[in-house]
PDB file of C-alpha atoms (C1' of nucleotides) in Angstrom:
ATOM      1  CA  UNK A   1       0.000   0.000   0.000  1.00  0.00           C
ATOM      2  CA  UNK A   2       1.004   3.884   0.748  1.00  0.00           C
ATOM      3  CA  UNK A   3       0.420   4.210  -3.062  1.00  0.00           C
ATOM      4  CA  UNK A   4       1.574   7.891  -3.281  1.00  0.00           C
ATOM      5  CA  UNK A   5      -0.314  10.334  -5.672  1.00  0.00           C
ATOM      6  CA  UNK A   6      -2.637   7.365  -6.655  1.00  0.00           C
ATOM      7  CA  UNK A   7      -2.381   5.020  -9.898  1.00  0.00           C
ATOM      8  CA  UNK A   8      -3.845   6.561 -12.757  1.00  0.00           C
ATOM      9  CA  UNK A   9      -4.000   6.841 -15.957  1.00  0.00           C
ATOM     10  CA  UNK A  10      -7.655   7.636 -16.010  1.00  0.00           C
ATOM     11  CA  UNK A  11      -9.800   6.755 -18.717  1.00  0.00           C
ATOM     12  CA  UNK A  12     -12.283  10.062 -17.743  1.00  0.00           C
ATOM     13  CA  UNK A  13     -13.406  12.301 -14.080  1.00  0.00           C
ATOM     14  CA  UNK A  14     -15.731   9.499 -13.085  1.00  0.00           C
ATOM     15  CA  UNK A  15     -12.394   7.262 -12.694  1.00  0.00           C
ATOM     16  CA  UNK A  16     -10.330   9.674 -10.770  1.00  0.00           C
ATOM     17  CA  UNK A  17     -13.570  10.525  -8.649  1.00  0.00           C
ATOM     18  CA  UNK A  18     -14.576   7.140  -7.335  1.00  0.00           C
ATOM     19  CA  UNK A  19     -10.786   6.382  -7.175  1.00  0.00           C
ATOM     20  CA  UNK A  20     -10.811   8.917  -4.190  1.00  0.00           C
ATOM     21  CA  UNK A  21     -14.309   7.611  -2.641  1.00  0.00           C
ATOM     22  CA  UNK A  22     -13.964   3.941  -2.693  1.00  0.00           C
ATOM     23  CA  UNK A  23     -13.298   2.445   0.284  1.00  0.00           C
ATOM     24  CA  UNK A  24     -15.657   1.465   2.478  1.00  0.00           C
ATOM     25  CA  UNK A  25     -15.685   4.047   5.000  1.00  0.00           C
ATOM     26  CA  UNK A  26     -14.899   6.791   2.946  1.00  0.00           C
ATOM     27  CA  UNK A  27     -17.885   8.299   2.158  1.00  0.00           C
ATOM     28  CA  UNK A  28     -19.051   8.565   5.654  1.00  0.00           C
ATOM     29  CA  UNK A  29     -15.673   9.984   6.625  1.00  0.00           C
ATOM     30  CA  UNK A  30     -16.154  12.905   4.585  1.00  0.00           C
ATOM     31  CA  UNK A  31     -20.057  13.345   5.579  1.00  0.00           C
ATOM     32  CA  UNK A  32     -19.031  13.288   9.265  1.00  0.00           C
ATOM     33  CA  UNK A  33     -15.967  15.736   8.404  1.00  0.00           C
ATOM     34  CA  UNK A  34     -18.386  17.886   6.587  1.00  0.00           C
ATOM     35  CA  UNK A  35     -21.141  17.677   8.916  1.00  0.00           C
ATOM     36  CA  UNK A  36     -19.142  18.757  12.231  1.00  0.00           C
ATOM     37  CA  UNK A  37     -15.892  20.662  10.583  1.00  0.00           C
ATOM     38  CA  UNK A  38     -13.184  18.962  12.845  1.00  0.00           C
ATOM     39  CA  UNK A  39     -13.555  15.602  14.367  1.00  0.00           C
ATOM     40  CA  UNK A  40     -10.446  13.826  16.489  1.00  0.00           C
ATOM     41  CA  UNK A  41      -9.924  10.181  15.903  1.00  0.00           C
ATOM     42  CA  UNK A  42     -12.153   8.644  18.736  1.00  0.00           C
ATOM     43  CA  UNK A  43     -15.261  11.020  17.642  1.00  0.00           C
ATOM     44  CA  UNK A  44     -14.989   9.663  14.141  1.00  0.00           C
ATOM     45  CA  UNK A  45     -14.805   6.105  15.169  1.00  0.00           C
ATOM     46  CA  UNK A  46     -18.085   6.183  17.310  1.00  0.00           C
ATOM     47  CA  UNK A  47     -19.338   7.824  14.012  1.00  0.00           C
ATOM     48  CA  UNK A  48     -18.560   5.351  12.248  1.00  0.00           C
ATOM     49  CA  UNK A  49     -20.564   2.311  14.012  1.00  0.00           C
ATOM     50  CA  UNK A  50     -18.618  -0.442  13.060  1.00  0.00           C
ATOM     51  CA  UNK A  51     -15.226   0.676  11.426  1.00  0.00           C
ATOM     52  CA  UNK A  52     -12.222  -0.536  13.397  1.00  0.00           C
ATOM     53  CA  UNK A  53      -9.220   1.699  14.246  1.00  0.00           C
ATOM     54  CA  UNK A  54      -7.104  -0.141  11.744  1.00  0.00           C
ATOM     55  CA  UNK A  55      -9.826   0.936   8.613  1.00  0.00           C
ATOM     56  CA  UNK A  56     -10.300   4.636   9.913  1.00  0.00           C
ATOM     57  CA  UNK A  57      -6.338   5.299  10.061  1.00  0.00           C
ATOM     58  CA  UNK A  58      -5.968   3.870   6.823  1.00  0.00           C
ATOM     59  CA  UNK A  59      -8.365   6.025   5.196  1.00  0.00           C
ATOM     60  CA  UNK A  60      -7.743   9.037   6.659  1.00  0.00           C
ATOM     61  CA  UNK A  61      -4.107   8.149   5.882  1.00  0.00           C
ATOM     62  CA  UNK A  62      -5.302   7.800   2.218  1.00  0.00           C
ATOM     63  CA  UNK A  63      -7.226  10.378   2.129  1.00  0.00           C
ATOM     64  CA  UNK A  64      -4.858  12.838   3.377  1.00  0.00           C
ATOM     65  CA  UNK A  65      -2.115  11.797   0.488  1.00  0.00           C
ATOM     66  CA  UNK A  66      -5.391  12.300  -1.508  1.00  0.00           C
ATOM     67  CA  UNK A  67      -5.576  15.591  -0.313  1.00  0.00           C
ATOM     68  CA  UNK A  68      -9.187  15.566   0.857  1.00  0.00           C
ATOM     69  CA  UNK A  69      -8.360  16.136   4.775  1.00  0.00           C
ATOM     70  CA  UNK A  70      -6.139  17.498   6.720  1.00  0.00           C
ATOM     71  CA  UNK A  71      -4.516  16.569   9.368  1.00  0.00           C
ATOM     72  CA  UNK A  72      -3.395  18.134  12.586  1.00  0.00           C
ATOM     73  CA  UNK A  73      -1.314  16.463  15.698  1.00  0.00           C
ATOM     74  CA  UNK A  74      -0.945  18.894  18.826  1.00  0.00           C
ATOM     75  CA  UNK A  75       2.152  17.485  21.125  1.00  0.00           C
ATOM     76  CA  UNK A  76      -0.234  16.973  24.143  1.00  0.00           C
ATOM     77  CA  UNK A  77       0.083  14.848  27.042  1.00  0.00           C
ATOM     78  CA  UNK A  78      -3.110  12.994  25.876  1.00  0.00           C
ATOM     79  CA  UNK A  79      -2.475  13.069  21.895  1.00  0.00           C
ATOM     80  CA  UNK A  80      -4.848  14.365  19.994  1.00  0.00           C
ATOM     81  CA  UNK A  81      -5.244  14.467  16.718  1.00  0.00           C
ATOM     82  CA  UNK A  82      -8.063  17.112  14.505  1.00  0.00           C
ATOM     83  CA  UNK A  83      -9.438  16.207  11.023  1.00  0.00           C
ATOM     84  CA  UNK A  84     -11.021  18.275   8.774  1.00  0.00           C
ATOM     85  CA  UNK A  85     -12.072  18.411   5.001  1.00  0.00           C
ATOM     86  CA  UNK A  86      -9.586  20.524   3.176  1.00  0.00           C
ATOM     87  CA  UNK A  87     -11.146  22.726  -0.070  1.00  0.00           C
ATOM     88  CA  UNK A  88     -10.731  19.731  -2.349  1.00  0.00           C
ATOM     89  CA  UNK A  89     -12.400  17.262   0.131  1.00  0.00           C
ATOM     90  CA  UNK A  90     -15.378  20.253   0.553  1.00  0.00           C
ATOM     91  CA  UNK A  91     -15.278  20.834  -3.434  1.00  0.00           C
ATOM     92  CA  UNK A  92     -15.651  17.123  -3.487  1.00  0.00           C
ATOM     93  CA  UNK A  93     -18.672  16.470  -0.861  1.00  0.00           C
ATOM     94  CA  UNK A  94     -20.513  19.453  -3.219  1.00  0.00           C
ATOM     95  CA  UNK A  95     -19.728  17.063  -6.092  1.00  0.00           C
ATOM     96  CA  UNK A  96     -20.999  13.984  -4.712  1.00  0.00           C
ATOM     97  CA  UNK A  97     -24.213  15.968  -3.411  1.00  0.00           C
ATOM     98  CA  UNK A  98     -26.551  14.754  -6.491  1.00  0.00           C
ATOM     99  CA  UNK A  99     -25.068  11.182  -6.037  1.00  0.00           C
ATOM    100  CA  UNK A 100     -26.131  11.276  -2.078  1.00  0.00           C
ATOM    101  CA  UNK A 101     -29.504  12.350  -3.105  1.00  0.00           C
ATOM    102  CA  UNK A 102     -30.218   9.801  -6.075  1.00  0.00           C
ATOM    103  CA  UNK A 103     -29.128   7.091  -3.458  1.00  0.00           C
ATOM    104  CA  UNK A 104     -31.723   8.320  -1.275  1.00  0.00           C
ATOM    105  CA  UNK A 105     -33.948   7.909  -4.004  1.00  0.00           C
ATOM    106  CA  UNK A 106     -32.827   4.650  -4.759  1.00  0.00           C
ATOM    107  CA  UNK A 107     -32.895   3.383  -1.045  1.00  0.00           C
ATOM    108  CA  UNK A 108     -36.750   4.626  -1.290  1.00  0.00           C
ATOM    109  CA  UNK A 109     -37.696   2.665  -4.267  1.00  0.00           C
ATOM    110  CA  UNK A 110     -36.290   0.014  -3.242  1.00  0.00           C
ATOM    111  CA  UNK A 111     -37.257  -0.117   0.540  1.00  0.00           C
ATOM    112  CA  UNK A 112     -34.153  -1.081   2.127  1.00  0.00           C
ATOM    113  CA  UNK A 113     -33.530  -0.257   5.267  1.00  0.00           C
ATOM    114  CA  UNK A 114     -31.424   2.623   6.920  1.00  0.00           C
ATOM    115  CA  UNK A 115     -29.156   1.340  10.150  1.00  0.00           C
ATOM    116  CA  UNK A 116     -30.991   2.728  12.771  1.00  0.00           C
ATOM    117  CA  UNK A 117     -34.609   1.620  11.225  1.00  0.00           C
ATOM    118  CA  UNK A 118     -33.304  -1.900  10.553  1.00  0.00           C
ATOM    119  CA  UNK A 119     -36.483  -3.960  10.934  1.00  0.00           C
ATOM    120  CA  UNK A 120     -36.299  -8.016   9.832  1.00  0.00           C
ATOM    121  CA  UNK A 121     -39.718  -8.280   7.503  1.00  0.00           C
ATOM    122  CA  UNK A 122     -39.265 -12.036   6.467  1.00  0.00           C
ATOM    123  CA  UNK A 123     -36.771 -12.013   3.629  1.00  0.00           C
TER     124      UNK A 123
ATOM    125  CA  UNK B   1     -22.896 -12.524  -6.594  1.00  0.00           C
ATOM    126  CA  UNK B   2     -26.190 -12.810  -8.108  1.00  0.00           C
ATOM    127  CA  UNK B   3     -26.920 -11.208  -4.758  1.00  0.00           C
ATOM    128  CA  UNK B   4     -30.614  -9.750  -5.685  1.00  0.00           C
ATOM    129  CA  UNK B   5     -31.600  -6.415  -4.786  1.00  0.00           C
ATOM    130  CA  UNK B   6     -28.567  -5.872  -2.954  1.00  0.00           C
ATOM    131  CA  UNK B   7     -27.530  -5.654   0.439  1.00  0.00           C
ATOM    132  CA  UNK B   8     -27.877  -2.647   2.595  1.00  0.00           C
ATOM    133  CA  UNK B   9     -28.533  -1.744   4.842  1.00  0.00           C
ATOM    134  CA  UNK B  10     -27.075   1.486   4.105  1.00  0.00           C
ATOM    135  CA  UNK B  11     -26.016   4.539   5.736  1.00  0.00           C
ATOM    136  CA  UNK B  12     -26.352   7.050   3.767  1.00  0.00           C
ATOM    137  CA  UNK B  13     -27.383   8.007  -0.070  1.00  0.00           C
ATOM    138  CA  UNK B  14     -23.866   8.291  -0.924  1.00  0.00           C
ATOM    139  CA  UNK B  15     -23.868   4.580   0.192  1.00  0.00           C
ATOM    140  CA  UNK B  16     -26.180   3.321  -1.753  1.00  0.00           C
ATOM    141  CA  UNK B  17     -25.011   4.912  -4.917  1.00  0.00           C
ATOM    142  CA  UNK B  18     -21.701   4.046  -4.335  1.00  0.00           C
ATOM    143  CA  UNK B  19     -22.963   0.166  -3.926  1.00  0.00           C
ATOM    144  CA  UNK B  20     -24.082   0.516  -7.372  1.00  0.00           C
ATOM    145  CA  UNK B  21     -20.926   2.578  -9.168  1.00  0.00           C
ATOM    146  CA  UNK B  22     -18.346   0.637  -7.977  1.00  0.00           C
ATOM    147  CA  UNK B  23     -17.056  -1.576  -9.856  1.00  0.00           C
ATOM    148  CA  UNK B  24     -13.880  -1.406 -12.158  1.00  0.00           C
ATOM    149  CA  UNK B  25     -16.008  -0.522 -15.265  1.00  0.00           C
ATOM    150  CA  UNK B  26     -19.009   0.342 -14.022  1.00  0.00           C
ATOM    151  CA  UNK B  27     -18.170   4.226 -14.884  1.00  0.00           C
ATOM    152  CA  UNK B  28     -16.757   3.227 -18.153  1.00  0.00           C
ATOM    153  CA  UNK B  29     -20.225   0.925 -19.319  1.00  0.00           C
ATOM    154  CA  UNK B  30     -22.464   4.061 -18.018  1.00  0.00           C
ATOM    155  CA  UNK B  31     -20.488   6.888 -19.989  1.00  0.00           C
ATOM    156  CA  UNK B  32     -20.721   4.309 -23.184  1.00  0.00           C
ATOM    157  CA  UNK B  33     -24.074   3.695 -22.556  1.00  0.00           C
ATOM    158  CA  UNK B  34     -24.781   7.156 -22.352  1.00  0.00           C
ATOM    159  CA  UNK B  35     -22.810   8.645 -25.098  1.00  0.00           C
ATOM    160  CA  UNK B  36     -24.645   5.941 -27.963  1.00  0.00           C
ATOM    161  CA  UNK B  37     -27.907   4.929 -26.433  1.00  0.00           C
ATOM    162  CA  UNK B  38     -27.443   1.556 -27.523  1.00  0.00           C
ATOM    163  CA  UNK B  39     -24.219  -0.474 -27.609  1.00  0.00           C
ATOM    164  CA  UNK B  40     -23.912  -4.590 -28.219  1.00  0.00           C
ATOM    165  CA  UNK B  41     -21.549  -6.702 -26.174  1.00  0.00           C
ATOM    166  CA  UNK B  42     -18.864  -6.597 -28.711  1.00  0.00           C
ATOM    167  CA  UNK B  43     -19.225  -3.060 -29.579  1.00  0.00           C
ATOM    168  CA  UNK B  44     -18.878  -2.054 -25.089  1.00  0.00           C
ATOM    169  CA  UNK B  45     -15.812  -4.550 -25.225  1.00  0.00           C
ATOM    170  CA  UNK B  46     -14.088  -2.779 -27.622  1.00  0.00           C
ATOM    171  CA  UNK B  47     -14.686   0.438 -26.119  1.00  0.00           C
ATOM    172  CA  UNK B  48     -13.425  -0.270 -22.711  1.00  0.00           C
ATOM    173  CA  UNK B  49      -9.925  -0.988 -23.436  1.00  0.00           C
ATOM    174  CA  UNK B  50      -8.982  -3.817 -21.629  1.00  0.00           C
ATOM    175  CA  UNK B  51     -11.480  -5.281 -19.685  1.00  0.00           C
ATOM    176  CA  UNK B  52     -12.120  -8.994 -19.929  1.00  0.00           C
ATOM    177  CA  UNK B  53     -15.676 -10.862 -21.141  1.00  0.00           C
ATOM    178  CA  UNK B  54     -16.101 -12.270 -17.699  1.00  0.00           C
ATOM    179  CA  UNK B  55     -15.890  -9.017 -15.783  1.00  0.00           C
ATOM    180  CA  UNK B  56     -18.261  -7.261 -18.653  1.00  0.00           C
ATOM    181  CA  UNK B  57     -20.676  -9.405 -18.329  1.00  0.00           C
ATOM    182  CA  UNK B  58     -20.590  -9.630 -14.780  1.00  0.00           C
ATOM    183  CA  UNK B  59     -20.925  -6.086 -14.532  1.00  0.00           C
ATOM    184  CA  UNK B  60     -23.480  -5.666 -17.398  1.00  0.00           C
ATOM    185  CA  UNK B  61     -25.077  -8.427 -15.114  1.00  0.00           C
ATOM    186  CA  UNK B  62     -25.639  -6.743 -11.835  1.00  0.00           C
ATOM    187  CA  UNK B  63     -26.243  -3.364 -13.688  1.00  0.00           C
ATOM    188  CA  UNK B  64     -29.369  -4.912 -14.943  1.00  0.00           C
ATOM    189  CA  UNK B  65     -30.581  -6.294 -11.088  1.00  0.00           C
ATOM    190  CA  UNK B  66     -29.514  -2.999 -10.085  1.00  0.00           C
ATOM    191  CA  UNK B  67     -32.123  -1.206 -12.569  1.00  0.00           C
ATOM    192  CA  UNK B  68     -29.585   0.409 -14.396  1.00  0.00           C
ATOM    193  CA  UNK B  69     -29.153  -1.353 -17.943  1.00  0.00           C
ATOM    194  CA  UNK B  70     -31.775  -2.785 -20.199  1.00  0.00           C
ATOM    195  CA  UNK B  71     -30.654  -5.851 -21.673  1.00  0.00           C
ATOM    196  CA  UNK B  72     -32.312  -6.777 -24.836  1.00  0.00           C
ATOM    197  CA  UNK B  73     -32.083 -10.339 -26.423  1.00  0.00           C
ATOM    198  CA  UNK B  74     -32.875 -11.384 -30.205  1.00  0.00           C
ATOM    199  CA  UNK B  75     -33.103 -14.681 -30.963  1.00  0.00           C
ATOM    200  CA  UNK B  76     -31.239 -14.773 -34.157  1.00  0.00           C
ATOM    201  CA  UNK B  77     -28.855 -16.544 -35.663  1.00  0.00           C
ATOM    202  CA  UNK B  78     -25.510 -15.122 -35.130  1.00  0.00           C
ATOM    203  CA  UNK B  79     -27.056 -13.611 -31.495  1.00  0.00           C
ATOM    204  CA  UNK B  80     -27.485 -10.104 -30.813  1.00  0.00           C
ATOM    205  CA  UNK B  81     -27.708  -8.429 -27.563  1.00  0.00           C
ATOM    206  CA  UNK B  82     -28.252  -4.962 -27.088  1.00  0.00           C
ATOM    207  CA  UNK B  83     -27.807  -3.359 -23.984  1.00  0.00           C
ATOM    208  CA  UNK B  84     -29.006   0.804 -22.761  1.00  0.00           C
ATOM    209  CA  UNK B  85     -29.419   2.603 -20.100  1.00  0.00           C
ATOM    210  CA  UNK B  86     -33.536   2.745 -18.428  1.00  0.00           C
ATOM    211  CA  UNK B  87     -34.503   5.882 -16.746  1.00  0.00           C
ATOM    212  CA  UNK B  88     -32.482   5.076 -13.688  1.00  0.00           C
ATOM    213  CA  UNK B  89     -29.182   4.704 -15.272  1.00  0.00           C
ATOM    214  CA  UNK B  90     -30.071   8.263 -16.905  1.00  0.00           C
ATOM    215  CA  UNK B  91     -29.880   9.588 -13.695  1.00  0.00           C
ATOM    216  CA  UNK B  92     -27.749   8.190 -12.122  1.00  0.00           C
ATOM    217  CA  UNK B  93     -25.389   9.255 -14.880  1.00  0.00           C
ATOM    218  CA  UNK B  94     -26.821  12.833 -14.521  1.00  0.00           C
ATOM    219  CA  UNK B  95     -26.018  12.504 -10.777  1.00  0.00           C
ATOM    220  CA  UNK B  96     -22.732  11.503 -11.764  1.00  0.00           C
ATOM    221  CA  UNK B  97     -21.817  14.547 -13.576  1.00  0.00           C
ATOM    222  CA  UNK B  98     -20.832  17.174 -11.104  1.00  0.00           C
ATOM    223  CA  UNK B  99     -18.237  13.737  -9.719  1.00  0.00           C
ATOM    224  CA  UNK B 100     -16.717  13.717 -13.234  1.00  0.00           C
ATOM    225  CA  UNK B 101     -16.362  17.321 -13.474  1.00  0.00           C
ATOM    226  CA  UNK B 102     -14.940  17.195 -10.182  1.00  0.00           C
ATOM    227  CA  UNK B 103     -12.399  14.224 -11.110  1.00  0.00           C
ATOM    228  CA  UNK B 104     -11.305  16.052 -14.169  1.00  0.00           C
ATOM    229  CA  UNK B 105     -10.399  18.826 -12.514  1.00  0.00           C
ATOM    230  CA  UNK B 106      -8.336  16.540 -10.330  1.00  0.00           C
ATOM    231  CA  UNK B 107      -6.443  14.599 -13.129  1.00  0.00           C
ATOM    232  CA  UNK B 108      -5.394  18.586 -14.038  1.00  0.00           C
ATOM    233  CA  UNK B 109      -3.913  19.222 -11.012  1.00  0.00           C
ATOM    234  CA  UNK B 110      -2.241  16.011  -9.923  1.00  0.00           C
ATOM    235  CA  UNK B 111      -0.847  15.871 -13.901  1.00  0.00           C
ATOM    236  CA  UNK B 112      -2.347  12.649 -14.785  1.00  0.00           C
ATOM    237  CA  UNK B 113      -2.606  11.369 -18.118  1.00  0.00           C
ATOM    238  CA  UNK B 114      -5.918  10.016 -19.419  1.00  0.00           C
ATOM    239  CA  UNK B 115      -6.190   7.225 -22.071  1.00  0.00           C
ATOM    240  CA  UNK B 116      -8.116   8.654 -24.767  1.00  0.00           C
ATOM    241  CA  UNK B 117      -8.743  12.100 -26.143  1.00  0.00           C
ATOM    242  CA  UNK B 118     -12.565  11.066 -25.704  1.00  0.00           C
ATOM    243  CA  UNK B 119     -14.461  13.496 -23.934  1.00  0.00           C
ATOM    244  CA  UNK B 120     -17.780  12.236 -21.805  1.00  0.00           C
ATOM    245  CA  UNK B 121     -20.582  13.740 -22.725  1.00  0.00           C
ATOM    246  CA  UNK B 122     -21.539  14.767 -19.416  1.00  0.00           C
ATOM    247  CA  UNK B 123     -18.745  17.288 -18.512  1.00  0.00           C
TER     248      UNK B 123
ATOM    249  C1'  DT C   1     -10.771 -27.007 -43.658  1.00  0.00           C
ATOM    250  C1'  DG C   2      -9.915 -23.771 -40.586  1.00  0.00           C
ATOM    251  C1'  DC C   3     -10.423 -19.162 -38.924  1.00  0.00           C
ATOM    252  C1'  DG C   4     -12.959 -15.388 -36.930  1.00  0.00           C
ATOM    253  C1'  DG C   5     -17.118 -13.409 -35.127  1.00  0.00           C
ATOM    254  C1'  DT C   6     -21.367 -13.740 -31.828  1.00  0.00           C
ATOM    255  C1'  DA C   7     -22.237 -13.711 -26.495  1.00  0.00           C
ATOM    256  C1'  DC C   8     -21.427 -15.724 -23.132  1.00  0.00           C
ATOM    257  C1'  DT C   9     -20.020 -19.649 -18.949  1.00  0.00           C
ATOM    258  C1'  DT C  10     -16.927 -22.142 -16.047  1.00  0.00           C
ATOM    259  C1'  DA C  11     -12.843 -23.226 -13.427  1.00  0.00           C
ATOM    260  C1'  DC C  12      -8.871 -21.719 -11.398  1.00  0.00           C
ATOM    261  C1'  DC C  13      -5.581 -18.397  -9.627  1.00  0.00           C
ATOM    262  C1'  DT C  14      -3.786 -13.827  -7.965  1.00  0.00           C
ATOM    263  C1'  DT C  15      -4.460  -9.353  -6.042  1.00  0.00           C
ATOM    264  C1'  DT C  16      -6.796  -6.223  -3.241  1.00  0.00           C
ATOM    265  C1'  DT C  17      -9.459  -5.045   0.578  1.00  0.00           C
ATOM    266  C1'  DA C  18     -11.195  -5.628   5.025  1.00  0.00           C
ATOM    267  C1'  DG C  19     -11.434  -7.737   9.677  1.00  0.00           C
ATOM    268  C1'  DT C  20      -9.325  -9.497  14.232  1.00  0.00           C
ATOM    269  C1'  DA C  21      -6.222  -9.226  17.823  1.00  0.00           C
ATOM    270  C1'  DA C  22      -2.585  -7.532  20.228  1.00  0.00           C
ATOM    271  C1'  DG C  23       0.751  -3.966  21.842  1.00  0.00           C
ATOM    272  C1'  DG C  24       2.671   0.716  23.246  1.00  0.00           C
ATOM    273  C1'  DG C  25       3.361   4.475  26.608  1.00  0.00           C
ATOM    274  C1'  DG C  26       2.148   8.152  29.242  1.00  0.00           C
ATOM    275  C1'  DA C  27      -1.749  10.303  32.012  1.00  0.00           C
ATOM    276  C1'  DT C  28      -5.895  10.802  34.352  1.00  0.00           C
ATOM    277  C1'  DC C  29      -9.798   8.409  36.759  1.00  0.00           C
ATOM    278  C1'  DT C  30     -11.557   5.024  40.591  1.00  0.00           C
TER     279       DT C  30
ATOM    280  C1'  DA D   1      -3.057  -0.393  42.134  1.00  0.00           C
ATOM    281  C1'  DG D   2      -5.465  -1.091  38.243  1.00  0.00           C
ATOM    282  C1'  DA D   3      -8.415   0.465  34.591  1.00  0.00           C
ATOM    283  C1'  DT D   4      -9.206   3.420  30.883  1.00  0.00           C
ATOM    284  C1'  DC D   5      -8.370   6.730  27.361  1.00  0.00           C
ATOM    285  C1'  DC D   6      -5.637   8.465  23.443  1.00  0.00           C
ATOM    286  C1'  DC D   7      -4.004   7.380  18.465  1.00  0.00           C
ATOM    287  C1'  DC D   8      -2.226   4.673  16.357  1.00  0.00           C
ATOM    288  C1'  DT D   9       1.092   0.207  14.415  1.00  0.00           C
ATOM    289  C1'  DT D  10       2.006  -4.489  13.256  1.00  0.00           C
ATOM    290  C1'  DA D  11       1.008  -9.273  12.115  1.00  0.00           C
ATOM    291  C1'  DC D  12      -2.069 -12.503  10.606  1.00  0.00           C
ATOM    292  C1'  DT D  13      -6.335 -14.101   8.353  1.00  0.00           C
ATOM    293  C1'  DA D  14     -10.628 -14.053   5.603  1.00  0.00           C
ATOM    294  C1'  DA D  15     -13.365 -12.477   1.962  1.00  0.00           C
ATOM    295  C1'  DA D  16     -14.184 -10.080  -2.225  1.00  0.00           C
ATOM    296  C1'  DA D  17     -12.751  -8.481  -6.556  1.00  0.00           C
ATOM    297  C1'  DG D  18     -10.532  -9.149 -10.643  1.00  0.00           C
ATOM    298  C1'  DG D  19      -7.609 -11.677 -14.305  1.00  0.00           C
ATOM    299  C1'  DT D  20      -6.527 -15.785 -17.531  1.00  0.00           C
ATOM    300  C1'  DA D  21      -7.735 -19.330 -20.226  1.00  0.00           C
ATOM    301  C1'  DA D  22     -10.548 -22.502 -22.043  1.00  0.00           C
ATOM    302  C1'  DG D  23     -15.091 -24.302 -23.667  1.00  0.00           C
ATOM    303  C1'  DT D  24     -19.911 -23.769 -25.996  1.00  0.00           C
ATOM    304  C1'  DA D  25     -22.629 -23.729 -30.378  1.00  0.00           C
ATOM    305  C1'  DC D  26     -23.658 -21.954 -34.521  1.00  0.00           C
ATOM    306  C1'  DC D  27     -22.536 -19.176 -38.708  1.00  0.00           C
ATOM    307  C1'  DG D  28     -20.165 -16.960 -42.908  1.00  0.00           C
ATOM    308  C1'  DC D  29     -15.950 -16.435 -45.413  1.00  0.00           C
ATOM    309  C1'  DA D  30     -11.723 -17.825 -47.978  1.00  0.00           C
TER     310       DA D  30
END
DNA sequence: TGCGGTACTTACCTTTTAGTAAGGGGATCT
DNA sequence: AGATCCCCTTACTAAAAGGTAAGTACCGCA
């Protein structure tokens, strides 16, 4: 891994785009980074109900050489760490705005569930 | 695979889209689609440069659970399949638009080279 | 006769991605 | 004293995704 810029060539935007998103966390990174501004480490991992810490470093490690987030470490006693979207990683979340929104379309039509409305009707 | 509607449940919009995009060629088959309306197996294989007949079908495949392709059989002699995008892969690929425009503008500044000179039709 | 074109399917293998578990080292909480 | 929190890192394992190669069955062309 620790692929530097990324692989590339790209055959068109849609490549280089969902280059940058996929992942399985990703997407929620960047909503949770672009809902609250700056999130440390822990706050991001009970955002992210299920991730372990071994997933959420490596994507925000990615996704710093991506330049979507950036990355602060203050030399405290009890580390800490601040994340936050950097202009690409906001220009991006704009961008995938009409993708969010035809997925909530889709999740209507087709009635799946969302996490927190999960509800067993006999498969 | 052959997993039916798919899985969920998800998250978040960007999610469920991003269930249904990813893919190695799943960009590629839905700017093709797009840009001629109708394309036959042979025709997609030779535009996506290097993709194999398992993983197009495969793709073209769950596209078609996933509402997104129309897959049109003729019983003829040397067969003839014809595959386009319904309503919901016109959408999607709208939704899709502002993510290419966004990815485009990344392959500028990181210097990457595309393949082609082709331009999608949705920039 | 043998090749190429049509649209796949199947079996097998490699690569990539994700999950699990453990450790580290100092500081505050109980 | 012991537990917990903080933000990771490393090693190992499992699962998913993707690649290669061959087979199918029928046809037209040279």
């Amino acid at each position: 891994m620790a692929r530097a810029p990324r692989l590339g060539p790209y055959i068109c935007g849609i490549d280089a785009a969902l280059d940058v998103v996929s992942g399985k966390w990703k997407g929620l990174i960047l909503w949770e980074l672009d809902a609250h501004g700056v999130r440390r480490f822990a706050e991001l991992r009970r955002g992210l109900p299920g991730v372990s810490e071994k997933m959420l470093t490596q994507h925000l490690r990615e996704m710093e050489t991506d330049g979507l987030v950036h990355r602060e470490v203050y030399a405290e006693v009890p580390p800490r760490v601040e994340y936050s979207l950097t202009e690409h990683g906001r220009t991006l979340n704009r961008a995938l705005a009409p993708l969010g929104a035809w997925g909530v379309e889709r999740i209507r039509r087709e009635g799946h569930e969302t996490v927190d409305a999960a509800e067993p009707s006999h498969l």
